[in-house]
């Protein structure tokens, strides 16, 4: 056993050594910091040059800036203040371009588009019931009937000439999306296969999450293309009882339409609907109802039946008739091709 005095001596010795090490380390660090000012870096490496002398420029006393030119500030509190243009919906007057025009004579459409007066409303079919788009898209496939590049140019040209652009889109009738997203479709009563109509098109379930996401993606893309409004056609369930749809059909359509308007409409973009059933209720907000194949003599009564408070703005007739009875409301007529 090590005697007590020896252990105490060893402990004191170790403490003294530790103190010396700490003092030496501190001295070494200070010396290296002091030495750093004399290190010169060259291409051959670093070297010490004790002939260097550190020189610091003398400071200058800061002077306050001289006063500049006095500028008067004028506050306009009168009636001539510039106010932003109202974002309220306005009556429409213009033309529409059908898919048949685009597929049969795109050259004539482009030529006629050059003579459309500025600020005219122009509605264009941008997708068919097969789910094929006429413009360049990331939401599906393009139609082989229309050159998407030329369609992009047509849209861009109309936007640059300050036209109010409306895109007409089949909504719940889409062959390719239904085929590739079966869970979002409308099923036969046996629930084993999708229901298909006489034109060999599948229909989409308005309550399915995938359907909603698909329609929102289309709206978002059309906004980026410069459109001011989208009109969804075929926003209804298949006109047959031979389908499996356990939910309330009327509520499913009206609620989903209201959700789209709430999510996608803005102060400068409208989400509208066309050719819906008699049970369809136009959602509140920035939205219009489009009707076609209406006789001029029935225009006033049809407007009254819709129950809209401002049918001259929110009701749009699509007609090839020049009857002035349509002109009491918003009206679009087909483009005239030479």
mmCIF file of C-alpha atoms in Angstrom:
data_model
loop_
_atom_site.group_PDB
_atom_site.id
_atom_site.type_symbol
_atom_site.label_atom_id
_atom_site.label_comp_id
_atom_site.label_asym_id
_atom_site.label_seq_id
_atom_site.Cartn_x
_atom_site.Cartn_y
_atom_site.Cartn_z
ATOM 1 C CA UNK A 1 0.000 0.000 0.000
ATOM 2 C CA UNK A 2 1.274 3.489 -1.029
ATOM 3 C CA UNK A 3 1.799 5.715 2.020
ATOM 4 C CA UNK A 4 -0.452 8.734 2.407
ATOM 5 C CA UNK A 5 2.393 11.256 2.127
ATOM 6 C CA UNK A 6 3.573 9.688 -1.116
ATOM 7 C CA UNK A 7 0.102 9.834 -2.640
ATOM 8 C CA UNK A 8 -0.259 13.460 -1.618
ATOM 9 C CA UNK A 9 3.099 14.291 -3.127
ATOM 10 C CA UNK A 10 2.205 12.567 -6.407
ATOM 11 C CA UNK A 11 -1.149 14.376 -6.580
ATOM 12 C CA UNK A 12 0.478 17.777 -6.024
ATOM 13 C CA UNK A 13 3.068 16.976 -8.638
ATOM 14 C CA UNK A 14 0.403 16.051 -11.218
ATOM 15 C CA UNK A 15 -1.506 19.267 -10.497
ATOM 16 C CA UNK A 16 1.651 21.302 -10.987
ATOM 17 C CA UNK A 17 2.383 19.547 -14.276
ATOM 18 C CA UNK A 18 -1.201 20.185 -15.487
ATOM 19 C CA UNK A 19 -0.934 23.888 -14.635
ATOM 20 C CA UNK A 20 2.363 24.152 -16.489
ATOM 21 C CA UNK A 21 0.853 22.437 -19.540
ATOM 22 C CA UNK A 22 -2.118 24.843 -19.575
ATOM 23 C CA UNK A 23 0.158 27.881 -19.203
ATOM 24 C CA UNK A 24 2.444 26.615 -21.949
ATOM 25 C CA UNK A 25 -0.536 25.951 -24.258
ATOM 26 C CA UNK A 26 -1.890 29.454 -23.697
ATOM 27 C CA UNK A 27 1.532 30.956 -24.338
ATOM 28 C CA UNK A 28 1.910 28.906 -27.513
ATOM 29 C CA UNK A 29 -1.492 30.048 -28.828
ATOM 30 C CA UNK A 30 -0.700 33.692 -28.113
ATOM 31 C CA UNK A 31 2.701 33.325 -29.774
ATOM 32 C CA UNK A 32 1.136 31.746 -32.888
ATOM 33 C CA UNK A 33 -1.426 34.552 -33.124
ATOM 34 C CA UNK A 34 1.335 37.126 -32.829
ATOM 35 C CA UNK A 35 3.471 35.254 -35.334
ATOM 36 C CA UNK A 36 0.623 35.044 -37.867
ATOM 37 C CA UNK A 37 1.042 38.714 -38.839
ATOM 38 C CA UNK A 38 4.549 37.980 -40.153
ATOM 39 C CA UNK A 39 3.576 35.008 -42.355
ATOM 40 C CA UNK A 40 3.917 35.652 -46.085
ATOM 41 C CA UNK A 41 2.279 33.287 -48.600
ATOM 42 C CA UNK A 42 4.065 32.753 -51.909
ATOM 43 C CA UNK A 43 3.886 30.237 -54.748
ATOM 44 C CA UNK A 44 6.685 28.280 -53.008
ATOM 45 C CA UNK A 45 4.787 28.102 -49.758
ATOM 46 C CA UNK A 46 4.560 30.119 -46.536
ATOM 47 C CA UNK A 47 7.508 31.851 -44.820
ATOM 48 C CA UNK A 48 8.179 34.249 -41.946
ATOM 49 C CA UNK A 49 9.240 37.832 -42.637
ATOM 50 C CA UNK A 50 9.946 39.800 -39.428
ATOM 51 C CA UNK A 51 10.779 42.901 -41.445
ATOM 52 C CA UNK A 52 7.090 43.546 -42.034
ATOM 53 C CA UNK A 53 5.576 46.435 -40.177
ATOM 54 C CA UNK A 54 1.845 46.771 -39.780
ATOM 55 C CA UNK A 55 0.466 50.097 -40.877
ATOM 56 C CA UNK A 56 -3.110 51.171 -40.428
ATOM 57 C CA UNK A 57 -4.634 54.095 -42.303
ATOM 58 C CA UNK A 58 -5.628 57.022 -40.229
ATOM 59 C CA UNK A 59 -9.369 57.374 -39.768
ATOM 60 C CA UNK A 60 -11.388 60.270 -41.077
ATOM 61 C CA UNK A 61 -13.984 62.104 -39.097
ATOM 62 C CA UNK A 62 -17.442 61.392 -40.506
ATOM 63 C CA UNK A 63 -19.330 64.446 -41.733
ATOM 64 C CA UNK A 64 -23.103 64.795 -41.714
ATOM 65 C CA UNK A 65 -24.649 64.749 -45.237
ATOM 66 C CA UNK A 66 -25.521 68.027 -46.822
ATOM 67 C CA UNK A 67 -29.250 68.669 -47.083
ATOM 68 C CA UNK A 68 -30.611 67.877 -50.536
ATOM 69 C CA UNK A 69 -33.420 69.388 -52.553
ATOM 70 C CA UNK A 70 -36.729 69.657 -50.721
ATOM 71 C CA UNK A 71 -39.492 67.625 -52.368
ATOM 72 C CA UNK A 72 -43.111 68.456 -51.763
ATOM 73 C CA UNK A 73 -45.512 65.576 -51.178
ATOM 74 C CA UNK A 74 -49.039 65.992 -52.547
ATOM 75 C CA UNK A 75 -51.957 64.076 -51.068
ATOM 76 C CA UNK A 76 -54.884 63.623 -53.449
ATOM 77 C CA UNK A 77 -58.101 63.251 -51.501
ATOM 78 C CA UNK A 78 -60.481 64.202 -54.281
ATOM 79 C CA UNK A 79 -62.793 62.205 -56.517
ATOM 80 C CA UNK A 80 -60.203 61.676 -59.231
ATOM 81 C CA UNK A 81 -58.315 58.900 -57.448
ATOM 82 C CA UNK A 82 -57.420 55.953 -59.673
ATOM 83 C CA UNK A 83 -59.321 52.875 -58.501
ATOM 84 C CA UNK A 84 -58.790 49.297 -59.688
ATOM 85 C CA UNK A 85 -61.175 47.978 -62.305
ATOM 86 C CA UNK A 86 -64.122 46.125 -60.815
ATOM 87 C CA UNK A 87 -63.721 42.357 -60.706
ATOM 88 C CA UNK A 88 -67.475 41.732 -60.927
ATOM 89 C CA UNK A 89 -68.766 39.543 -63.754
ATOM 90 C CA UNK A 90 -69.935 41.504 -66.770
ATOM 91 C CA UNK A 91 -72.294 40.644 -69.643
ATOM 92 C CA UNK A 92 -70.650 38.671 -72.433
ATOM 93 C CA UNK A 93 -70.923 39.265 -76.149
ATOM 94 C CA UNK A 94 -68.770 37.324 -78.557
ATOM 95 C CA UNK A 95 -68.161 34.135 -80.485
ATOM 96 C CA UNK A 96 -67.377 30.476 -79.940
ATOM 97 C CA UNK A 97 -65.039 28.142 -81.804
ATOM 98 C CA UNK A 98 -66.136 24.518 -81.933
ATOM 99 C CA UNK A 99 -64.059 21.359 -82.067
ATOM 100 C CA UNK A 100 -65.449 20.738 -85.554
ATOM 101 C CA UNK A 101 -64.014 24.070 -86.771
ATOM 102 C CA UNK A 102 -60.625 23.291 -85.251
ATOM 103 C CA UNK A 103 -60.381 19.801 -86.698
ATOM 104 C CA UNK A 104 -61.717 20.633 -90.166
ATOM 105 C CA UNK A 105 -60.078 23.985 -90.945
ATOM 106 C CA UNK A 106 -57.663 25.363 -88.370
ATOM 107 C CA UNK A 107 -56.187 27.672 -91.008
ATOM 108 C CA UNK A 108 -59.542 29.389 -91.488
ATOM 109 C CA UNK A 109 -59.972 29.695 -87.726
ATOM 110 C CA UNK A 110 -56.574 31.360 -87.342
ATOM 111 C CA UNK A 111 -57.343 33.724 -90.209
ATOM 112 C CA UNK A 112 -60.747 34.691 -88.808
ATOM 113 C CA UNK A 113 -59.254 35.184 -85.327
ATOM 114 C CA UNK A 114 -57.098 38.047 -86.625
ATOM 115 C CA UNK A 115 -60.185 40.149 -87.340
ATOM 116 C CA UNK A 116 -61.975 39.650 -84.018
ATOM 117 C CA UNK A 117 -62.437 43.039 -82.311
ATOM 118 C CA UNK A 118 -60.489 43.541 -79.075
ATOM 119 C CA UNK A 119 -62.276 42.814 -75.776
ATOM 120 C CA UNK A 120 -64.588 40.331 -77.519
ATOM 121 C CA UNK A 121 -65.368 37.174 -75.574
ATOM 122 C CA UNK A 122 -64.084 34.047 -77.342
ATOM 123 C CA UNK A 123 -64.976 30.526 -76.234
ATOM 124 C CA UNK A 124 -62.866 27.660 -77.571
ATOM 125 C CA UNK A 125 -63.344 23.910 -77.336
ATOM 126 C CA UNK A 126 -60.053 22.666 -75.846
ATOM 127 C CA UNK A 127 -60.813 18.977 -75.198
ATOM 128 C CA UNK A 128 -63.115 16.277 -76.542
ATOM 129 C CA UNK A 129 -65.207 13.648 -74.754
ATOM 130 C CA UNK A 130 -62.491 11.072 -75.401
ATOM 131 C CA UNK A 131 -60.266 13.003 -73.014
ATOM 132 C CA UNK A 132 -57.940 14.242 -75.784
ATOM 133 C CA UNK A 133 -56.672 17.816 -75.521
ATOM 134 C CA UNK A 134 -56.232 20.205 -78.445
ATOM 135 C CA UNK A 135 -53.520 22.331 -76.816
ATOM 136 C CA UNK A 136 -50.185 21.275 -75.307
ATOM 137 C CA UNK A 137 -50.998 19.662 -71.969
ATOM 138 C CA UNK A 138 -49.494 17.714 -69.095
ATOM 139 C CA UNK A 139 -52.866 16.333 -67.964
ATOM 140 C CA UNK A 140 -53.424 13.723 -70.639
ATOM 141 C CA UNK A 141 -52.917 12.948 -74.288
ATOM 142 C CA UNK A 142 -53.288 15.187 -77.312
ATOM 143 C CA UNK A 143 -55.762 14.695 -80.123
ATOM 144 C CA UNK A 144 -54.264 13.694 -83.454
ATOM 145 C CA UNK A 145 -56.882 15.873 -85.188
ATOM 146 C CA UNK A 146 -55.423 19.250 -84.115
ATOM 147 C CA UNK A 147 -51.797 20.411 -83.998
ATOM 148 C CA UNK A 148 -51.290 21.406 -80.324
ATOM 149 C CA UNK A 149 -48.491 23.806 -81.219
ATOM 150 C CA UNK A 150 -50.718 25.766 -83.595
ATOM 151 C CA UNK A 151 -53.498 25.692 -81.018
ATOM 152 C CA UNK A 152 -51.110 27.203 -78.454
ATOM 153 C CA UNK A 153 -50.316 29.994 -80.905
ATOM 154 C CA UNK A 154 -54.023 30.676 -81.475
ATOM 155 C CA UNK A 155 -54.664 30.918 -77.722
ATOM 156 C CA UNK A 156 -51.615 33.124 -77.168
ATOM 157 C CA UNK A 157 -52.544 35.436 -80.037
ATOM 158 C CA UNK A 158 -56.088 35.919 -78.777
ATOM 159 C CA UNK A 159 -54.816 36.635 -75.278
ATOM 160 C CA UNK A 160 -52.263 39.159 -76.492
ATOM 161 C CA UNK A 161 -55.003 41.045 -78.347
ATOM 162 C CA UNK A 162 -56.938 41.433 -75.102
ATOM 163 C CA UNK A 163 -59.809 39.026 -75.669
ATOM 164 C CA UNK A 164 -61.797 37.466 -72.843
ATOM 165 C CA UNK A 165 -60.902 33.787 -73.252
ATOM 166 C CA UNK A 166 -63.234 30.953 -72.274
ATOM 167 C CA UNK A 167 -62.255 27.273 -72.437
ATOM 168 C CA UNK A 168 -65.022 24.711 -72.964
ATOM 169 C CA UNK A 169 -64.173 21.316 -71.451
ATOM 170 C CA UNK A 170 -66.139 18.060 -71.159
ATOM 171 C CA UNK A 171 -65.966 17.322 -67.444
ATOM 172 C CA UNK A 172 -67.439 14.015 -66.261
ATOM 173 C CA UNK A 173 -67.349 12.324 -69.657
ATOM 174 C CA UNK A 174 -63.818 11.188 -70.448
ATOM 175 C CA UNK A 175 -62.869 7.897 -72.076
ATOM 176 C CA UNK A 176 -59.121 7.840 -71.428
ATOM 177 C CA UNK A 177 -59.166 9.094 -67.853
ATOM 178 C CA UNK A 178 -61.959 6.637 -67.015
ATOM 179 C CA UNK A 179 -60.086 3.765 -68.627
ATOM 180 C CA UNK A 180 -56.823 4.566 -66.842
ATOM 181 C CA UNK A 181 -58.413 5.468 -63.474
ATOM 182 C CA UNK A 182 -61.120 2.870 -62.985
ATOM 183 C CA UNK A 183 -61.695 3.666 -59.308
ATOM 184 C CA UNK A 184 -62.903 7.149 -60.286
ATOM 185 C CA UNK A 185 -65.513 5.941 -62.777
ATOM 186 C CA UNK A 186 -69.229 5.168 -62.726
ATOM 187 C CA UNK A 187 -69.865 1.410 -62.455
ATOM 188 C CA UNK A 188 -72.491 -0.902 -63.860
ATOM 189 C CA UNK A 189 -75.021 -2.249 -61.318
ATOM 190 C CA UNK A 190 -72.905 -5.406 -60.898
ATOM 191 C CA UNK A 191 -69.952 -3.188 -59.778
ATOM 192 C CA UNK A 192 -67.612 -5.340 -61.860
ATOM 193 C CA UNK A 193 -67.091 -2.986 -64.804
ATOM 194 C CA UNK A 194 -67.463 0.657 -65.779
ATOM 195 C CA UNK A 195 -70.630 1.857 -67.419
ATOM 196 C CA UNK A 196 -70.070 3.066 -70.997
ATOM 197 C CA UNK A 197 -72.416 5.179 -73.116
ATOM 198 C CA UNK A 198 -73.527 4.861 -76.736
ATOM 199 C CA UNK A 199 -70.490 6.860 -77.932
ATOM 200 C CA UNK A 200 -68.161 4.459 -76.099
ATOM 201 C CA UNK A 201 -67.213 6.979 -73.394
ATOM 202 C CA UNK A 202 -66.774 6.369 -69.695
ATOM 203 C CA UNK A 203 -68.211 8.728 -67.074
ATOM 204 C CA UNK A 204 -66.468 9.929 -63.924
ATOM 205 C CA UNK A 205 -67.721 9.955 -60.367
ATOM 206 C CA UNK A 206 -68.009 13.599 -59.214
ATOM 207 C CA UNK A 207 -67.367 12.548 -55.614
ATOM 208 C CA UNK A 208 -64.154 10.619 -56.345
ATOM 209 C CA UNK A 209 -60.980 12.293 -55.134
ATOM 210 C CA UNK A 210 -59.176 11.471 -58.371
ATOM 211 C CA UNK A 211 -61.907 13.107 -60.465
ATOM 212 C CA UNK A 212 -61.783 16.302 -58.424
ATOM 213 C CA UNK A 213 -57.981 16.452 -58.610
ATOM 214 C CA UNK A 214 -58.095 15.912 -62.380
ATOM 215 C CA UNK A 215 -60.568 18.760 -62.943
ATOM 216 C CA UNK A 216 -58.609 21.095 -60.669
ATOM 217 C CA UNK A 217 -55.419 20.282 -62.602
ATOM 218 C CA UNK A 218 -57.164 21.143 -65.891
ATOM 219 C CA UNK A 219 -58.417 24.448 -64.484
ATOM 220 C CA UNK A 220 -54.959 25.322 -63.159
ATOM 221 C CA UNK A 221 -53.374 24.604 -66.531
ATOM 222 C CA UNK A 222 -55.952 26.681 -68.406
ATOM 223 C CA UNK A 223 -55.311 29.587 -66.044
ATOM 224 C CA UNK A 224 -51.615 29.389 -66.883
ATOM 225 C CA UNK A 225 -52.481 29.446 -70.603
ATOM 226 C CA UNK A 226 -54.229 32.794 -70.147
ATOM 227 C CA UNK A 227 -57.887 31.763 -70.022
ATOM 228 C CA UNK A 228 -60.295 33.894 -67.991
ATOM 229 C CA UNK A 229 -63.007 31.270 -67.589
ATOM 230 C CA UNK A 230 -63.623 27.545 -67.943
ATOM 231 C CA UNK A 231 -66.988 26.070 -68.899
ATOM 232 C CA UNK A 232 -67.561 22.441 -67.937
ATOM 233 C CA UNK A 233 -69.994 20.561 -70.151
ATOM 234 C CA UNK A 234 -71.477 17.178 -69.249
ATOM 235 C CA UNK A 235 -71.419 18.090 -65.579
ATOM 236 C CA UNK A 236 -74.038 15.527 -64.648
ATOM 237 C CA UNK A 237 -74.412 11.808 -64.117
ATOM 238 C CA UNK A 238 -75.209 9.485 -67.045
ATOM 239 C CA UNK A 239 -78.865 9.866 -68.107
ATOM 240 C CA UNK A 240 -79.761 6.324 -67.129
ATOM 241 C CA UNK A 241 -80.823 4.363 -64.067
ATOM 242 C CA UNK A 242 -78.671 1.429 -65.144
ATOM 243 C CA UNK A 243 -75.665 2.487 -63.065
ATOM 244 C CA UNK A 244 -74.425 1.909 -59.543
ATOM 245 C CA UNK A 245 -74.435 5.177 -57.620
ATOM 246 C CA UNK A 246 -75.564 4.763 -54.001
ATOM 247 C CA UNK A 247 -75.348 8.469 -53.084
ATOM 248 C CA UNK A 248 -77.877 11.215 -53.746
ATOM 249 C CA UNK A 249 -77.307 12.060 -57.424
ATOM 250 C CA UNK A 250 -78.576 15.638 -57.308
ATOM 251 C CA UNK A 251 -76.590 16.492 -54.175
ATOM 252 C CA UNK A 252 -73.430 14.857 -55.576
ATOM 253 C CA UNK A 253 -73.484 17.039 -58.698
ATOM 254 C CA UNK A 254 -74.469 20.297 -57.004
ATOM 255 C CA UNK A 255 -72.071 19.885 -54.080
ATOM 256 C CA UNK A 256 -69.092 18.978 -56.263
ATOM 257 C CA UNK A 257 -69.778 21.914 -58.602
ATOM 258 C CA UNK A 258 -69.954 24.273 -55.629
ATOM 259 C CA UNK A 259 -66.635 22.896 -54.340
ATOM 260 C CA UNK A 260 -64.925 23.536 -57.686
ATOM 261 C CA UNK A 261 -66.142 27.129 -57.782
ATOM 262 C CA UNK A 262 -65.041 27.676 -54.195
ATOM 263 C CA UNK A 263 -61.586 26.174 -54.766
ATOM 264 C CA UNK A 264 -60.753 27.444 -58.257
ATOM 265 C CA UNK A 265 -62.620 30.682 -58.947
ATOM 266 C CA UNK A 266 -60.904 33.975 -58.157
ATOM 267 C CA UNK A 267 -61.595 37.676 -58.633
ATOM 268 C CA UNK A 268 -60.361 37.301 -62.199
ATOM 269 C CA UNK A 269 -61.282 33.695 -63.086
ATOM 270 C CA UNK A 270 -64.712 32.076 -63.393
ATOM 271 C CA UNK A 271 -65.717 28.404 -63.213
ATOM 272 C CA UNK A 272 -68.934 27.853 -65.154
ATOM 273 C CA UNK A 273 -71.180 25.009 -66.338
ATOM 274 C CA UNK A 274 -73.131 24.128 -69.495
ATOM 275 C CA UNK A 275 -75.890 21.744 -70.568
ATOM 276 C CA UNK A 276 -76.530 20.451 -67.074
ATOM 277 C CA UNK A 277 -79.767 18.843 -65.964
ATOM 278 C CA UNK A 278 -82.845 20.722 -64.734
ATOM 279 C CA UNK A 279 -81.905 19.814 -61.158
ATOM 280 C CA UNK A 280 -78.537 21.539 -61.414
ATOM 281 C CA UNK A 281 -78.100 24.596 -59.192
ATOM 282 C CA UNK A 282 -75.546 27.165 -60.308
ATOM 283 C CA UNK A 283 -73.125 27.694 -57.395
ATOM 284 C CA UNK A 284 -72.739 31.051 -55.728
ATOM 285 C CA UNK A 285 -69.629 32.960 -56.633
ATOM 286 C CA UNK A 286 -67.914 33.721 -59.919
ATOM 287 C CA UNK A 287 -69.800 31.280 -62.116
ATOM 288 C CA UNK A 288 -72.127 31.293 -65.149
ATOM 289 C CA UNK A 289 -74.702 28.950 -66.645
ATOM 290 C CA UNK A 290 -74.434 28.296 -70.412
ATOM 291 C CA UNK A 291 -77.448 27.095 -72.426
ATOM 292 C CA UNK A 292 -77.761 26.156 -76.096
ATOM 293 C CA UNK A 293 -80.456 24.903 -78.454
ATOM 294 C CA UNK A 294 -82.935 27.375 -76.972
ATOM 295 C CA UNK A 295 -85.525 29.005 -79.246
ATOM 296 C CA UNK A 296 -85.466 32.797 -79.265
ATOM 297 C CA UNK A 297 -89.116 32.874 -78.225
ATOM 298 C CA UNK A 298 -88.225 30.851 -75.128
ATOM 299 C CA UNK A 299 -85.206 32.913 -74.044
ATOM 300 C CA UNK A 300 -87.075 35.094 -71.535
ATOM 301 C CA UNK A 301 -89.005 32.226 -69.958
ATOM 302 C CA UNK A 302 -85.868 30.089 -69.762
ATOM 303 C CA UNK A 303 -84.028 32.917 -68.038
ATOM 304 C CA UNK A 304 -86.843 33.192 -65.525
ATOM 305 C CA UNK A 305 -86.825 29.447 -64.879
ATOM 306 C CA UNK A 306 -83.167 29.524 -63.861
ATOM 307 C CA UNK A 307 -84.028 31.700 -60.868
ATOM 308 C CA UNK A 308 -80.869 33.762 -61.318
ATOM 309 C CA UNK A 309 -81.033 37.274 -59.900
ATOM 310 C CA UNK A 310 -78.837 38.668 -62.693
ATOM 311 C CA UNK A 311 -79.560 36.493 -65.763
ATOM 312 C CA UNK A 312 -78.193 39.155 -68.130
ATOM 313 C CA UNK A 313 -74.747 38.445 -66.654
ATOM 314 C CA UNK A 314 -74.768 34.906 -65.299
ATOM 315 C CA UNK A 315 -76.827 33.285 -68.043
ATOM 316 C CA UNK A 316 -75.159 32.842 -71.439
ATOM 317 C CA UNK A 317 -76.993 31.670 -74.550
ATOM 318 C CA UNK A 318 -75.074 29.834 -77.260
ATOM 319 C CA UNK A 319 -76.923 30.254 -80.546
ATOM 320 C CA UNK A 320 -76.385 30.600 -84.269
ATOM 321 C CA UNK A 321 -79.514 32.768 -84.547
ATOM 322 C CA UNK A 322 -79.218 36.521 -84.976
ATOM 323 C CA UNK A 323 -82.543 37.095 -83.195
ATOM 324 C CA UNK A 324 -82.192 40.182 -80.992
ATOM 325 C CA UNK A 325 -84.228 38.610 -78.182
ATOM 326 C CA UNK A 326 -81.037 36.855 -77.125
ATOM 327 C CA UNK A 327 -79.259 40.185 -76.818
ATOM 328 C CA UNK A 328 -81.037 41.000 -73.560
ATOM 329 C CA UNK A 329 -78.665 38.431 -72.044
ATOM 330 C CA UNK A 330 -75.078 37.363 -72.512
ATOM 331 C CA UNK A 331 -74.792 35.625 -75.848
ATOM 332 C CA UNK A 332 -72.090 33.886 -77.903
ATOM 333 C CA UNK A 333 -72.484 33.006 -81.580
ATOM 334 C CA UNK A 334 -70.361 30.676 -83.746
ATOM 335 C CA UNK A 335 -67.306 32.070 -85.503
ATOM 336 C CA UNK A 336 -67.977 32.817 -89.162
ATOM 337 C CA UNK A 337 -65.379 31.185 -91.414
ATOM 338 C CA UNK A 338 -64.795 32.323 -94.970
#
